JSON list of C-alpha atoms and ligand atoms in Angstrom, two decimals:
[
{"chain": "A", "resi": 1, "resn": "MET", "atom": "CA", "xyz": [11.30, -11.62, 2.75]},
{"chain": "A", "resi": 2, "resn": "LEU", "atom": "CA", "xyz": [9.58, -13.52, -0.06]},
{"chain": "A", "resi": 3, "resn": "VAL", "atom": "CA", "xyz": [10.01, -12.95, -3.79]},
{"chain": "A", "resi": 4, "resn": "VAL", "atom": "CA", "xyz": [7.36, -14.48, -6.06]},
{"chain": "A", "resi": 5, "resn": "GLU", "atom": "CA", "xyz": [8.58, -14.16, -9.65]},
{"chain": "A", "resi": 6, "resn": "ASP", "atom": "CA", "xyz": [8.53, -16.72, -12.47]},
{"chain": "A", "resi": 7, "resn": "GLU", "atom": "CA", "xyz": [11.30, -15.24, -14.62]},
{"chain": "A", "resi": 8, "resn": "PRO", "atom": "CA", "xyz": [14.47, -16.88, -13.24]},
{"chain": "A", "resi": 9, "resn": "ALA", "atom": "CA", "xyz": [16.80, -14.06, -14.30]},
{"chain": "A", "resi": 10, "resn": "ILE", "atom": "CA", "xyz": [14.73, -11.39, -12.55]},
{"chain": "A", "resi": 11, "resn": "ALA", "atom": "CA", "xyz": [14.09, -13.56, -9.48]},
{"chain": "A", "resi": 12, "resn": "THR", "atom": "CA", "xyz": [17.80, -14.27, -9.10]},
{"chain": "A", "resi": 13, "resn": "GLN", "atom": "CA", "xyz": [18.74, -10.64, -9.57]},
{"chain": "A", "resi": 14, "resn": "ILE", "atom": "CA", "xyz": [16.25, -9.49, -6.92]},
{"chain": "A", "resi": 15, "resn": "ALA", "atom": "CA", "xyz": [17.19, -12.25, -4.48]},
{"chain": "A", "resi": 16, "resn": "ARG", "atom": "CA", "xyz": [20.91, -11.47, -4.81]},
{"chain": "A", "resi": 17, "resn": "ARG", "atom": "CA", "xyz": [20.41, -7.80, -4.19]},
{"chain": "A", "resi": 18, "resn": "LEU", "atom": "CA", "xyz": [18.10, -8.26, -1.20]},
{"chain": "A", "resi": 19, "resn": "THR", "atom": "CA", "xyz": [20.42, -10.86, 0.31]},
{"chain": "A", "resi": 20, "resn": "ALA", "atom": "CA", "xyz": [23.28, -8.39, -0.09]},
{"chain": "A", "resi": 21, "resn": "GLU", "atom": "CA", "xyz": [21.16, -5.91, 1.90]},
{"chain": "A", "resi": 22, "resn": "GLY", "atom": "CA", "xyz": [21.09, -8.40, 4.75]},
{"chain": "A", "resi": 23, "resn": "TRP", "atom": "CA", "xyz": [17.60, -9.83, 4.31]},
{"chain": "A", "resi": 24, "resn": "ARG", "atom": "CA", "xyz": [16.79, -13.52, 4.37]},
{"chain": "A", "resi": 25, "resn": "VAL", "atom": "CA", "xyz": [15.15, -14.17, 1.00]},
{"chain": "A", "resi": 26, "resn": "ASP", "atom": "CA", "xyz": [12.92, -17.03, -0.17]},
{"chain": "A", "resi": 27, "resn": "VAL", "atom": "CA", "xyz": [11.99, -17.31, -3.85]},
{"chain": "A", "resi": 28, "resn": "ALA", "atom": "CA", "xyz": [8.86, -18.91, -5.28]},
{"chain": "A", "resi": 29, "resn": "ALA", "atom": "CA", "xyz": [8.47, -19.37, -9.04]},
{"chain": "A", "resi": 30, "resn": "ASP", "atom": "CA", "xyz": [4.69, -19.68, -9.34]},
{"chain": "A", "resi": 31, "resn": "GLY", "atom": "CA", "xyz": [1.55, -18.54, -7.56]},
{"chain": "A", "resi": 32, "resn": "LEU", "atom": "CA", "xyz": [0.71, -21.62, -5.54]},
{"chain": "A", "resi": 33, "resn": "ALA", "atom": "CA", "xyz": [4.32, -21.99, -4.40]},
{"chain": "A", "resi": 34, "resn": "GLY", "atom": "CA", "xyz": [4.16, -18.33, -3.37]},
{"chain": "A", "resi": 35, "resn": "VAL", "atom": "CA", "xyz": [1.07, -18.86, -1.21]},
{"chain": "A", "resi": 36, "resn": "GLU", "atom": "CA", "xyz": [2.70, -21.92, 0.37]},
{"chain": "A", "resi": 37, "resn": "ALA", "atom": "CA", "xyz": [5.99, -20.07, 1.01]},
{"chain": "A", "resi": 38, "resn": "ALA", "atom": "CA", "xyz": [4.10, -17.16, 2.62]},
{"chain": "A", "resi": 39, "resn": "ARG", "atom": "CA", "xyz": [2.34, -19.64, 4.89]},
{"chain": "A", "resi": 40, "resn": "SER", "atom": "CA", "xyz": [5.45, -21.57, 5.95]},
{"chain": "A", "resi": 41, "resn": "GLY", "atom": "CA", "xyz": [8.09, -18.82, 5.90]},
{"chain": "A", "resi": 42, "resn": "ARG", "atom": "CA", "xyz": [5.97, -16.01, 7.45]},
{"chain": "A", "resi": 43, "resn": "PRO", "atom": "CA", "xyz": [7.86, -13.26, 5.54]},
{"chain": "A", "resi": 44, "resn": "ASP", "atom": "CA", "xyz": [7.69, -9.67, 6.82]},
{"chain": "A", "resi": 45, "resn": "VAL", "atom": "CA", "xyz": [7.23, -8.38, 3.26]},
{"chain": "A", "resi": 46, "resn": "ILE", "atom": "CA", "xyz": [6.45, -9.93, -0.14]},
{"chain": "A", "resi": 47, "resn": "VAL", "atom": "CA", "xyz": [7.66, -8.82, -3.58]},
{"chain": "A", "resi": 48, "resn": "LEU", "atom": "CA", "xyz": [5.00, -10.18, -5.89]},
{"chain": "A", "resi": 49, "resn": "ASP", "atom": "CA", "xyz": [4.95, -10.32, -9.68]},
{"chain": "A", "resi": 50, "resn": "VAL", "atom": "CA", "xyz": [1.47, -10.01, -11.21]},
{"chain": "A", "resi": 51, "resn": "MET", "atom": "CA", "xyz": [1.86, -12.30, -14.22]},
{"chain": "A", "resi": 52, "resn": "LEU", "atom": "CA", "xyz": [2.57, -15.77, -12.83]},
{"chain": "A", "resi": 53, "resn": "PRO", "atom": "CA", "xyz": [1.84, -19.30, -14.01]},
{"chain": "A", "resi": 54, "resn": "GLY", "atom": "CA", "xyz": [-0.92, -21.11, -12.15]},
{"chain": "A", "resi": 55, "resn": "ILE", "atom": "CA", "xyz": [-2.70, -18.51, -10.05]},
{"chain": "A", "resi": 56, "resn": "ASP", "atom": "CA", "xyz": [-1.73, -14.90, -10.77]},
{"chain": "A", "resi": 57, "resn": "GLY", "atom": "CA", "xyz": [-0.39, -12.25, -8.38]},
{"chain": "A", "resi": 58, "resn": "LEU", "atom": "CA", "xyz": [-3.88, -10.89, -7.61]},
{"chain": "A", "resi": 59, "resn": "GLU", "atom": "CA", "xyz": [-5.04, -14.25, -6.36]},
{"chain": "A", "resi": 60, "resn": "VAL", "atom": "CA", "xyz": [-1.80, -14.84, -4.44]},
{"chain": "A", "resi": 61, "resn": "CYS", "atom": "CA", "xyz": [-2.23, -11.46, -2.73]},
{"chain": "A", "resi": 62, "resn": "ARG", "atom": "CA", "xyz": [-5.86, -12.24, -1.81]},
{"chain": "A", "resi": 63, "resn": "ARG", "atom": "CA", "xyz": [-5.08, -15.68, -0.42]},
{"chain": "A", "resi": 64, "resn": "VAL", "atom": "CA", "xyz": [-2.06, -14.50, 1.57]},
{"chain": "A", "resi": 65, "resn": "GLN", "atom": "CA", "xyz": [-3.86, -11.44, 2.99]},
{"chain": "A", "resi": 66, "resn": "ALA", "atom": "CA", "xyz": [-6.86, -13.56, 3.94]},
{"chain": "A", "resi": 67, "resn": "GLU", "atom": "CA", "xyz": [-4.66, -15.52, 6.34]},
{"chain": "A", "resi": 68, "resn": "ARG", "atom": "CA", "xyz": [-2.37, -12.83, 7.70]},
{"chain": "A", "resi": 69, "resn": "PRO", "atom": "CA", "xyz": [-1.83, -9.15, 6.78]},
{"chain": "A", "resi": 70, "resn": "VAL", "atom": "CA", "xyz": [1.58, -8.85, 5.11]},
{"chain": "A", "resi": 71, "resn": "PRO", "atom": "CA", "xyz": [2.92, -5.78, 3.29]},
{"chain": "A", "resi": 72, "resn": "VAL", "atom": "CA", "xyz": [3.04, -6.49, -0.44]},
{"chain": "A", "resi": 73, "resn": "LEU", "atom": "CA", "xyz": [5.01, -4.66, -3.12]},
{"chain": "A", "resi": 74, "resn": "MET", "atom": "CA", "xyz": [3.57, -5.64, -6.47]},
{"chain": "A", "resi": 75, "resn": "LEU", "atom": "CA", "xyz": [5.52, -5.73, -9.72]},
{"chain": "A", "resi": 76, "resn": "THR", "atom": "CA", "xyz": [3.46, -4.78, -12.75]},
{"chain": "A", "resi": 77, "resn": "ALA", "atom": "CA", "xyz": [4.19, -4.69, -16.47]},
{"chain": "A", "resi": 78, "resn": "ARG", "atom": "CA", "xyz": [2.54, -1.33, -17.16]},
{"chain": "A", "resi": 79, "resn": "ASP", "atom": "CA", "xyz": [1.23, 1.74, -15.29]},
{"chain": "A", "resi": 80, "resn": "ASP", "atom": "CA", "xyz": [-2.36, 1.08, -16.40]},
{"chain": "A", "resi": 81, "resn": "GLU", "atom": "CA", "xyz": [-2.05, -2.41, -14.97]},
{"chain": "A", "resi": 82, "resn": "THR", "atom": "CA", "xyz": [-1.42, -0.79, -11.57]},
{"chain": "A", "resi": 83, "resn": "ASP", "atom": "CA", "xyz": [-4.65, 1.21, -11.90]},
{"chain": "A", "resi": 84, "resn": "MET", "atom": "CA", "xyz": [-6.52, -1.94, -12.89]},
{"chain": "A", "resi": 85, "resn": "LEU", "atom": "CA", "xyz": [-5.22, -3.76, -9.81]},
{"chain": "A", "resi": 86, "resn": "VAL", "atom": "CA", "xyz": [-6.19, -0.92, -7.49]},
{"chain": "A", "resi": 87, "resn": "GLY", "atom": "CA", "xyz": [-9.65, -0.89, -9.09]},
{"chain": "A", "resi": 88, "resn": "LEU", "atom": "CA", "xyz": [-9.99, -4.55, -8.19]},
{"chain": "A", "resi": 89, "resn": "GLY", "atom": "CA", "xyz": [-9.04, -3.84, -4.59]},
{"chain": "A", "resi": 90, "resn": "VAL", "atom": "CA", "xyz": [-6.10, -6.19, -4.43]},
{"chain": "A", "resi": 91, "resn": "GLY", "atom": "CA", "xyz": [-4.68, -4.54, -1.34]},
{"chain": "A", "resi": 92, "resn": "ALA", "atom": "CA", "xyz": [-1.00, -4.25, -2.21]},
{"chain": "A", "resi": 93, "resn": "ASP", "atom": "CA", "xyz": [0.90, -1.51, -0.33]},
{"chain": "A", "resi": 94, "resn": "ASP", "atom": "CA", "xyz": [3.10, -0.33, -3.16]},
{"chain": "A", "resi": 95, "resn": "TYR", "atom": "CA", "xyz": [3.50, -0.91, -6.88]},
{"chain": "A", "resi": 96, "resn": "MET", "atom": "CA", "xyz": [6.49, -0.79, -9.18]},
{"chain": "A", "resi": 97, "resn": "THR", "atom": "CA", "xyz": [6.34, -0.98, -12.96]},
{"chain": "A", "resi": 98, "resn": "LYS", "atom": "CA", "xyz": [8.93, -3.08, -14.80]},
{"chain": "A", "resi": 99, "resn": "PRO", "atom": "CA", "xyz": [11.65, -2.38, -15.66]},
{"chain": "A", "resi": 100, "resn": "PHE", "atom": "CA", "xyz": [12.83, -0.87, -12.37]},
{"chain": "A", "resi": 101, "resn": "SER", "atom": "CA", "xyz": [16.17, -0.28, -10.73]},
{"chain": "A", "resi": 102, "resn": "MET", "atom": "CA", "xyz": [17.30, -2.52, -7.88]},
{"chain": "A", "resi": 103, "resn": "ARG", "atom": "CA", "xyz": [18.28, 0.59, -5.95]},
{"chain": "A", "resi": 104, "resn": "GLU", "atom": "CA", "xyz": [14.70, 1.86, -6.13]},
{"chain": "A", "resi": 105, "resn": "LEU", "atom": "CA", "xyz": [13.29, -1.54, -5.15]},
{"chain": "A", "resi": 106, "resn": "VAL", "atom": "CA", "xyz": [15.51, -1.65, -2.06]},
{"chain": "A", "resi": 107, "resn": "ALA", "atom": "CA", "xyz": [14.61, 1.92, -1.09]},
{"chain": "A", "resi": 108, "resn": "ARG", "atom": "CA", "xyz": [10.90, 1.20, -1.39]},
{"chain": "A", "resi": 109, "resn": "LEU", "atom": "CA", "xyz": [11.11, -2.02, 0.59]},
{"chain": "A", "resi": 110, "resn": "LYS", "atom": "CA", "xyz": [13.00, -0.24, 3.37]},
{"chain": "A", "resi": 111, "resn": "ALA", "atom": "CA", "xyz": [10.37, 2.50, 3.39]},
{"chain": "A", "resi": 112, "resn": "LEU", "atom": "CA", "xyz": [7.61, -0.13, 3.50]},
{"chain": "A", "resi": 113, "resn": "LEU", "atom": "CA", "xyz": [9.19, -1.85, 6.50]},
{"chain": "A", "resi": 114, "resn": "ARG", "atom": "CA", "xyz": [9.76, 1.47, 8.31]},
{"chain": "A", "resi": 115, "resn": "ARG", "atom": "CA", "xyz": [6.12, 2.33, 7.75]},
{"chain": "A", "resi": 116, "resn": "VAL", "atom": "CA", "xyz": [4.90, -0.96, 9.17]},
{"chain": "A", "resi": 117, "resn": "GLU", "atom": "CA", "xyz": [7.09, -0.52, 12.26]},
{"chain": "A", "resi": 118, "resn": "ARG", "atom": "CA", "xyz": [5.95, 3.06, 12.70]},
{"chain": "A", "resi": 119, "resn": "ALA", "atom": "CA", "xyz": [2.27, 2.09, 12.36]},
{"chain": "A", "resi": 120, "resn": "GLN", "atom": "CA", "xyz": [2.71, -0.57, 15.03]},
{"chain": "A", "resi": 121, "resn": "ALA", "atom": "CA", "xyz": [4.53, 1.88, 17.30]},
{"chain": "A", "resi": 122, "resn": "VAL", "atom": "CA", "xyz": [1.84, 4.52, 16.83]},
{"chain": "A", "resi": 123, "resn": "VAL", "atom": "CA", "xyz": [-0.89, 2.06, 17.74]},
{"chain": "A", "resi": 124, "resn": "THR", "atom": "CA", "xyz": [0.97, 1.02, 20.86]},
{"chain": "A", "resi": 125, "resn": "ALA", "atom": "CA", "xyz": [1.77, 4.56, 21.95]},
{"chain": "A", "resi": 126, "resn": "SER", "atom": "CA", "xyz": [-1.63, 6.05, 21.32]},
{"chain": "A", "resi": 127, "resn": "GLU", "atom": "CA", "xyz": [-4.00, 3.20, 22.05]},
{"chain": "A", "resi": 128, "resn": "SER", "atom": "CA", "xyz": [-5.74, 5.04, 24.83]},
{"chain": "A", "resi": 129, "resn": "SER", "atom": "CA", "xyz": [-4.94, 8.65, 23.94]},
{"chain": "A", "resi": 130, "resn": "ALA", "atom": "CA", "xyz": [-5.70, 9.47, 20.29]},
{"chain": "A", "resi": 131, "resn": "PRO", "atom": "CA", "xyz": [-9.28, 10.71, 19.94]},
{"chain": "A", "resi": 132, "resn": "PRO", "atom": "CA", "xyz": [-11.15, 9.69, 16.78]},
{"chain": "A", "resi": 133, "resn": "LEU", "atom": "CA", "xyz": [-11.00, 12.15, 13.90]},
{"chain": "A", "resi": 134, "resn": "GLU", "atom": "CA", "xyz": [-14.54, 13.18, 12.94]},
{"chain": "A", "resi": 135, "resn": "LEU", "atom": "CA", "xyz": [-15.00, 14.99, 9.63]},
{"chain": "A", "resi": 136, "resn": "GLY", "atom": "CA", "xyz": [-18.61, 15.22, 8.48]},
{"chain": "A", "resi": 137, "resn": "ASP", "atom": "CA", "xyz": [-19.86, 11.65, 8.26]},
{"chain": "A", "resi": 138, "resn": "LEU", "atom": "CA", "xyz": [-16.32, 10.25, 8.24]},
{"chain": "A", "resi": 139, "resn": "VAL", "atom": "CA", "xyz": [-14.96, 8.80, 11.49]},
{"chain": "A", "resi": 140, "resn": "ILE", "atom": "CA", "xyz": [-11.34, 7.66, 11.77]},
{"chain": "A", "resi": 141, "resn": "ASP", "atom": "CA", "xyz": [-10.37, 5.75, 14.90]},
{"chain": "A", "resi": 142, "resn": "ARG", "atom": "CA", "xyz": [-6.59, 5.97, 14.91]},
{"chain": "A", "resi": 143, "resn": "ALA", "atom": "CA", "xyz": [-6.10, 3.81, 17.97]},
{"chain": "A", "resi": 144, "resn": "GLN", "atom": "CA", "xyz": [-8.05, 0.91, 16.49]},
{"chain": "A", "resi": 145, "resn": "ARG", "atom": "CA", "xyz": [-7.13, 1.83, 12.90]},
{"chain": "A", "resi": 146, "resn": "ARG", "atom": "CA", "xyz": [-10.79, 1.64, 11.87]},
{"chain": "A", "resi": 147, "resn": "VAL", "atom": "CA", "xyz": [-12.71, 3.87, 9.49]},
{"chain": "A", "resi": 148, "resn": "SER", "atom": "CA", "xyz": [-16.40, 4.37, 8.89]},
{"chain": "A", "resi": 149, "resn": "ARG", "atom": "CA", "xyz": [-18.46, 6.65, 6.71]},
{"chain": "A", "resi": 150, "resn": "ALA", "atom": "CA", "xyz": [-22.13, 7.36, 7.52]},
{"chain": "A", "resi": 151, "resn": "GLY", "atom": "CA", "xyz": [-21.96, 4.51, 10.00]},
{"chain": "A", "resi": 152, "resn": "THR", "atom": "CA", "xyz": [-20.65, 1.92, 7.53]},
{"chain": "A", "resi": 153, "resn": "GLU", "atom": "CA", "xyz": [-17.22, 0.53, 8.25]},
{"chain": "A", "resi": 154, "resn": "ALA", "atom": "CA", "xyz": [-14.68, 0.41, 5.40]},
{"chain": "A", "resi": 155, "resn": "HIS", "atom": "CA", "xyz": [-11.83, -2.07, 5.33]},
{"chain": "A", "resi": 156, "resn": "LEU", "atom": "CA", "xyz": [-8.62, -0.28, 4.35]},
{"chain": "A", "resi": 157, "resn": "THR", "atom": "CA", "xyz": [-5.11, -1.59, 3.85]},
{"chain": "A", "resi": 158, "resn": "PRO", "atom": "CA", "xyz": [-2.48, -0.13, 6.24]},
{"chain": "A", "resi": 159, "resn": "THR", "atom": "CA", "xyz": [-1.23, 2.20, 3.50]},
{"chain": "A", "resi": 160, "resn": "GLU", "atom": "CA", "xyz": [-4.72, 3.37, 2.54]},
{"chain": "A", "resi": 161, "resn": "PHE", "atom": "CA", "xyz": [-5.37, 4.08, 6.22]},
{"chain": "A", "resi": 162, "resn": "ASP", "atom": "CA", "xyz": [-2.17, 6.11, 6.62]},
{"chain": "A", "resi": 163, "resn": "LEU", "atom": "CA", "xyz": [-2.96, 8.11, 3.47]},
{"chain": "A", "resi": 164, "resn": "LEU", "atom": "CA", "xyz": [-6.48, 8.86, 4.69]},
{"chain": "A", "resi": 165, "resn": "VAL", "atom": "CA", "xyz": [-5.19, 10.04, 8.09]},
{"chain": "A", "resi": 166, "resn": "CYS", "atom": "CA", "xyz": [-2.61, 12.26, 6.41]},
{"chain": "A", "resi": 167, "resn": "LEU", "atom": "CA", "xyz": [-5.33, 13.92, 4.30]},
{"chain": "A", "resi": 168, "resn": "ALA", "atom": "CA", "xyz": [-7.76, 14.09, 7.24]},
{"chain": "A", "resi": 169, "resn": "LEU", "atom": "CA", "xyz": [-5.29, 15.89, 9.51]},
{"chain": "A", "resi": 170, "resn": "SER", "atom": "CA", "xyz": [-5.39, 18.84, 7.07]},
{"chain": "A", "resi": 171, "resn": "PRO", "atom": "CA", "xyz": [-8.96, 18.84, 5.74]},
{"chain": "A", "resi": 172, "resn": "ARG", "atom": "CA", "xyz": [-9.81, 21.10, 2.77]},
{"chain": "A", "resi": 173, "resn": "THR", "atom": "CA", "xyz": [-6.09, 21.63, 2.26]},
{"chain": "A", "resi": 174, "resn": "VAL", "atom": "CA", "xyz": [-4.45, 20.57, -0.99]},
{"chain": "A", "resi": 175, "resn": "LEU", "atom": "CA", "xyz": [-1.53, 18.25, -0.32]},
{"chain": "A", "resi": 176, "resn": "THR", "atom": "CA", "xyz": [0.84, 17.65, -3.20]},
{"chain": "A", "resi": 177, "resn": "ARG", "atom": "CA", "xyz": [1.48, 14.10, -4.33]},
{"chain": "A", "resi": 178, "resn": "GLU", "atom": "CA", "xyz": [5.17, 14.60, -3.51]},
{"chain": "A", "resi": 179, "resn": "ARG", "atom": "CA", "xyz": [4.33, 15.58, 0.07]},
{"chain": "A", "resi": 180, "resn": "LEU", "atom": "CA", "xyz": [1.96, 12.64, 0.46]},
{"chain": "A", "resi": 181, "resn": "LEU", "atom": "CA", "xyz": [4.67, 10.33, -0.86]},
{"chain": "A", "resi": 182, "resn": "ALA", "atom": "CA", "xyz": [7.14, 11.71, 1.65]},
{"chain": "A", "resi": 183, "resn": "GLU", "atom": "CA", "xyz": [4.78, 11.59, 4.62]},
{"chain": "A", "resi": 184, "resn": "VAL", "atom": "CA", "xyz": [2.88, 8.37, 3.97]},
{"chain": "A", "resi": 185, "resn": "TRP", "atom": "CA", "xyz": [5.38, 6.30, 2.02]},
{"chain": "A", "resi": 186, "resn": "ASP", "atom": "CA", "xyz": [8.48, 7.83, 3.60]},
{"chain": "A", "resi": 187, "resn": "TRP", "atom": "CA", "xyz": [9.71, 8.09, 0.05]},
{"chain": "A", "resi": 188, "resn": "ALA", "atom": "CA", "xyz": [11.57, 11.25, -0.92]},
{"chain": "A", "resi": 189, "resn": "ASP", "atom": "CA", "xyz": [11.92, 10.63, -4.65]},
{"chain": "A", "resi": 190, "resn": "ALA", "atom": "CA", "xyz": [8.89, 11.83, -6.61]},
{"chain": "A", "resi": 191, "resn": "SER", "atom": "CA", "xyz": [9.04, 8.93, -9.08]},
{"chain": "A", "resi": 192, "resn": "GLY", "atom": "CA", "xyz": [6.32, 7.06, -7.21]},
{"chain": "A", "resi": 193, "resn": "THR", "atom": "CA", "xyz": [3.51, 9.60, -7.58]},
{"chain": "A", "resi": 194, "resn": "ARG", "atom": "CA", "xyz": [1.40, 7.08, -9.51]},
{"chain": "A", "resi": 195, "resn": "THR", "atom": "CA", "xyz": [1.33, 5.00, -6.36]},
{"chain": "A", "resi": 196, "resn": "VAL", "atom": "CA", "xyz": [-0.40, 7.93, -4.62]},
{"chain": "A", "resi": 197, "resn": "ASP", "atom": "CA", "xyz": [-2.95, 8.18, -7.45]},
{"chain": "A", "resi": 198, "resn": "SER", "atom": "CA", "xyz": [-3.61, 4.45, -7.20]},
{"chain": "A", "resi": 199, "resn": "HIS", "atom": "CA", "xyz": [-4.27, 4.58, -3.48]},
{"chain": "A", "resi": 200, "resn": "VAL", "atom": "CA", "xyz": [-6.55, 7.62, -3.79]},
{"chain": "A", "resi": 201, "resn": "LYS", "atom": "CA", "xyz": [-8.57, 5.60, -6.31]},
{"chain": "A", "resi": 202, "resn": "ALA", "atom": "CA", "xyz": [-8.83, 2.78, -3.79]},
{"chain": "A", "resi": 203, "resn": "LEU", "atom": "CA", "xyz": [-9.99, 5.18, -1.04]},
{"chain": "A", "resi": 204, "resn": "ARG", "atom": "CA", "xyz": [-12.65, 6.63, -3.35]},
{"chain": "A", "resi": 205, "resn": "ARG", "atom": "CA", "xyz": [-13.87, 3.16, -4.25]},
{"chain": "A", "resi": 206, "resn": "LYS", "atom": "CA", "xyz": [-14.16, 2.20, -0.58]},
{"chain": "A", "resi": 207, "resn": "LEU", "atom": "CA", "xyz": [-15.37, 5.48, 0.94]},
{"chain": "A", "resi": 208, "resn": "GLY", "atom": "CA", "xyz": [-17.22, 7.20, -1.89]},
{"chain": "A", "resi": 209, "resn": "PRO", "atom": "CA", "xyz": [-16.08, 9.21, -4.93]},
{"chain": "A", "resi": 210, "resn": "ASP", "atom": "CA", "xyz": [-16.84, 12.61, -3.36]},
{"chain": "A", "resi": 211, "resn": "LEU", "atom": "CA", "xyz": [-14.54, 12.43, -0.33]},
{"chain": "A", "resi": 212, "resn": "ILE", "atom": "CA", "xyz": [-11.21, 13.31, -1.93]},
{"chain": "A", "resi": 213, "resn": "ARG", "atom": "CA", "xyz": [-10.94, 16.14, -4.43]},
{"chain": "A", "resi": 214, "resn": "THR", "atom": "CA", "xyz": [-8.32, 16.08, -7.20]},
{"chain": "A", "resi": 215, "resn": "VAL", "atom": "CA", "xyz": [-6.54, 19.33, -7.90]},
{"chain": "A", "resi": 216, "resn": "HIS", "atom": "CA", "xyz": [-5.15, 18.61, -11.34]},
{"chain": "A", "resi": 217, "resn": "GLY", "atom": "CA", "xyz": [-1.41, 18.89, -11.61]},
{"chain": "A", "resi": 218, "resn": "VAL", "atom": "CA", "xyz": [-1.09, 19.59, -7.88]},
{"chain": "A", "resi": 219, "resn": "GLY", "atom": "CA", "xyz": [-2.49, 16.98, -5.54]},
{"chain": "A", "resi": 220, "resn": "TYR", "atom": "CA", "xyz": [-5.45, 16.00, -3.38]},
{"chain": "A", "resi": 221, "resn": "ALA", "atom": "CA", "xyz": [-7.65, 17.45, -0.65]},
{"chain": "A", "resi": 222, "resn": "LEU", "atom": "CA", "xyz": [-10.10, 15.76, 1.69]},
{"chain": "A", "resi": 223, "resn": "GLU", "atom": "CA", "xyz": [-13.49, 17.48, 1.64]},
{"chain": "A", "resi": 224, "resn": "PRO", "atom": "CA", "xyz": [-15.71, 16.56, 4.60]},
{"chain": "A", "resi": 225, "resn": "THR", "atom": "CA", "xyz": [-19.38, 16.08, 3.68]},
{"chain": "A", "resi": 226, "resn": "GLY", "atom": "CA", "xyz": [-22.47, 14.88, 5.44]},
{"chain": "A", "resi": 227, "resn": "THR", "atom": "CA", "xyz": [-23.12, 15.14, 9.15]},
{"chain": "A", "resi": 228, "resn": "PRO", "atom": "CA", "xyz": [-21.95, 12.98, 12.01]},
{"chain": "A", "resi": 229, "resn": "ARG", "atom": "CA", "xyz": [-24.34, 10.24, 13.04]},
{"chain": "A", "resi": 230, "resn": "GLY", "atom": "CA", "xyz": [-26.07, 10.66, 16.35]},
{"chain": "B", "resi": 301, "resn": "LIG", "atom": "CA1", "xyz": [5.99, -12.90, -14.63]}
]
């Protein structure tokens, strides 16, 4: 596990807690050191602060993901900063706004790791068996974890993919943000509903604004449109 955080007090606090949970923890205090530590230490998950000296968390995330897909939990200063990051397509898997509780950080990291393991297991188990989901012009290949709309492939993060599949398995059905959090993030506490909103924004940006309908105060529904190609 890698923690990239320039405030020594916060970095130490996080590292202590994660070490107490039994994880091996490396700490990097600036962006370039973070990229280097991700390269040499090959962490299974990265806790990444956005505001860093040198290159910021966005750039660290891009450089690390360009070499090897690693789950990233990003620490932001404000909720609207999370939306801004999603708009830029940074590709983090989860976001937490400071200040946060260590208990919540640990729970989210555990959920993130469970999700990665489950996704790998699903791919292995269903490689030859899961038929593609076809909804209008949207095609989701679960075995290959690939998505296309009207013949154009979209590149989704693992979390975006899982969210899309969850919505696509119940098309035209409104799923509450709490249910999506539980099913996709494996996260029972409803305090992370903004994370759901952020990932829906990312899916709309990558697959078109009309695909997922917002039901205000309730949740989201996938609305198939267009016709299958061929
Ligand atoms: Ca910082």
